[in-house]
């Protein structure tokens, strides 16, 4: 009997030792797991020296990290930011006013005739520009948008289809159009622009609450202070457009900047012809060329 009891005790102790070993191994494994650095989910988007791609927390959007030579994009759409609980409002950034900069901007594209012709001129001149695109045109001409992007120009949002009645019904309707174009651009280049331009400009179009609403959502709007008038009914010739820019850029412009409005859609063949002369005249006046970014001042 004593032997049986002794054997049972030994058996119980053996089981306890085994269980203790298993529990100990599990505890040590848990400790080792907590000591290992947790894998951080990689953020989407392709990094490149050709542009600045905002991090999810915007931590890399600083004045020193943004250049007038390099576009700035977001790796997330606004909907993605909201779904992930990421910030939407950009950090406060000083404006760049250190030198004379000409920002050539083209609205209402991309089309498949004049936009490529303008890109050819810019490439030949070694100049980068900013293209404020319509979402509907992006869907029609994605290859042209891709070329704008790959050649280092900045892409901005100019609404989906220039429908003033829908755009300016209220601030929510305006943002809906911006988001629609964001999605179209994102499908082509895998990122979205922060910069926007209100069709017709903001003066007389924006109610007081528009700017605050757009600011909260990370949109940065820019109008213009120099224009070729190529969208007016007069359809000025190339020579007239060159003269307009020459005279308007001759004086002292706010913040050392010439933010030039042109168009790159159908019927703008004279703009294509004028562009080499416009570039040459601005260079002669001491301007360098840059692309619009969140640190570009509003021109008025």
Coordinates of N, CA, C and O in Angstrom, one line a residue, residues 43 53-62 73-78 81 86-91 93 192 194 216-219:
X43 N 2.9 52.4 -44.6 CA 1.9 53.3 -45.3 C 2.0 53.1 -46.8 O 3.0 52.8 -47.3
X53 N 5.6 63.3 -50.4 CA 4.4 62.5 -50.1 C 4.2 62.5 -48.6 O 5.0 62.1 -47.8
X54 N 3.0 63.1 -48.3 CA 2.7 63.3 -46.9 C 2.5 62.0 -46.1 O 1.9 61.1 -46.6
X55 N 3.1 61.9 -44.9 CA 2.9 60.8 -44.1 C 1.5 60.9 -43.5 O 0.8 61.9 -43.5
X56 N 1.0 59.8 -42.9 CA -0.3 59.7 -42.3 C -0.6 60.8 -41.3 O -1.6 61.4 -41.2
X57 N 0.5 61.1 -40.5 CA 0.3 62.1 -39.4 C 0.8 63.5 -39.8 O 0.9 64.4 -39.0
X58 N 1.2 63.6 -41.1 CA 1.7 64.9 -41.7 C 3.0 65.3 -41.0 O 3.4 66.5 -41.2
X59 N 3.7 64.4 -40.3 CA 4.9 64.8 -39.6 C 6.0 65.3 -40.6 O 6.9 66.1 -40.1
X60 N 6.0 64.9 -41.8 CA 7.1 65.4 -42.8 C 6.7 66.6 -43.5 O 7.4 67.1 -44.4
X61 N 5.5 67.2 -43.3 CA 5.1 68.4 -43.9 C 5.6 69.6 -43.1 O 4.8 70.2 -42.3
X62 N 6.8 69.9 -43.3 CA 7.4 71.1 -42.6 C 7.9 72.1 -43.7 O 8.1 71.7 -44.9
X73 N 2.0 65.8 -52.4 CA 0.8 65.0 -52.5 C 0.5 64.3 -51.2 O 1.3 64.2 -50.3
X74 N -0.8 63.8 -51.1 CA -1.2 63.0 -50.0 C -1.3 61.5 -50.4 O -1.8 61.2 -51.5
X75 N -0.8 60.6 -49.6 CA -0.9 59.2 -49.9 C -2.2 58.6 -49.6 O -2.5 57.4 -49.9
X76 N -3.1 59.4 -49.0 CA -4.5 58.9 -48.7 C -5.5 59.9 -49.3 O -5.2 61.1 -49.5
X77 N -6.6 59.4 -49.7 CA -7.7 60.3 -50.0 C -8.4 60.8 -48.7 O -8.1 60.3 -47.7
X78 N -9.2 61.8 -48.9 CA -9.9 62.3 -47.7 C -10.7 61.2 -47.0 O -10.7 61.1 -45.8
X81 N -8.5 58.9 -45.0 CA -8.1 59.6 -43.8 C -9.1 59.5 -42.7 O -8.9 59.2 -41.5
X86 N -7.2 59.4 -39.2 CA -6.0 60.2 -39.4 C -6.3 61.7 -39.5 O -7.5 62.1 -39.8
X87 N -5.4 62.6 -39.2 CA -5.7 64.0 -39.3 C -6.0 64.4 -40.7 O -5.5 63.8 -41.7
X88 N -6.8 65.4 -40.9 CA -7.1 66.0 -42.2 C -6.6 67.4 -42.3 O -6.2 67.8 -43.4
X89 N -6.6 68.1 -41.3 CA -6.2 69.5 -41.3 C -4.6 69.6 -41.3 O -3.9 69.0 -40.5
X90 N -4.1 70.3 -42.3 CA -2.6 70.4 -42.4 C -2.0 71.2 -41.3 O -2.7 72.1 -40.7
X91 N -0.8 71.0 -41.0 CA -0.1 71.9 -40.0 C 0.0 73.3 -40.6 O 0.0 73.5 -41.8
X93 N 1.8 76.3 -41.9 CA 3.1 76.4 -42.6 C 3.3 77.9 -43.1 O 2.4 78.5 -43.6
X192 N -3.3 61.9 -54.0 CA -4.2 63.0 -54.2 C -3.5 64.3 -53.9 O -2.7 64.4 -53.1
X194 N -3.2 68.3 -52.5 CA -3.8 69.1 -51.5 C -4.3 70.4 -52.1 O -5.2 71.1 -51.6
X216 N -10.1 72.8 -42.7 CA -10.3 71.6 -41.8 C -10.1 70.3 -42.5 O -9.7 69.3 -41.9
X217 N -10.3 70.3 -43.8 CA -10.2 69.1 -44.6 C -8.9 69.0 -45.4 O -8.6 68.1 -46.1
X218 N -8.0 70.0 -45.1 CA -6.6 69.9 -45.7 C -6.5 70.4 -47.2 O -5.5 70.1 -47.8
X219 N -7.5 71.1 -47.6 CA -7.4 71.7 -49.0 C -6.8 73.1 -48.9 O -7.1 73.9 -48.0

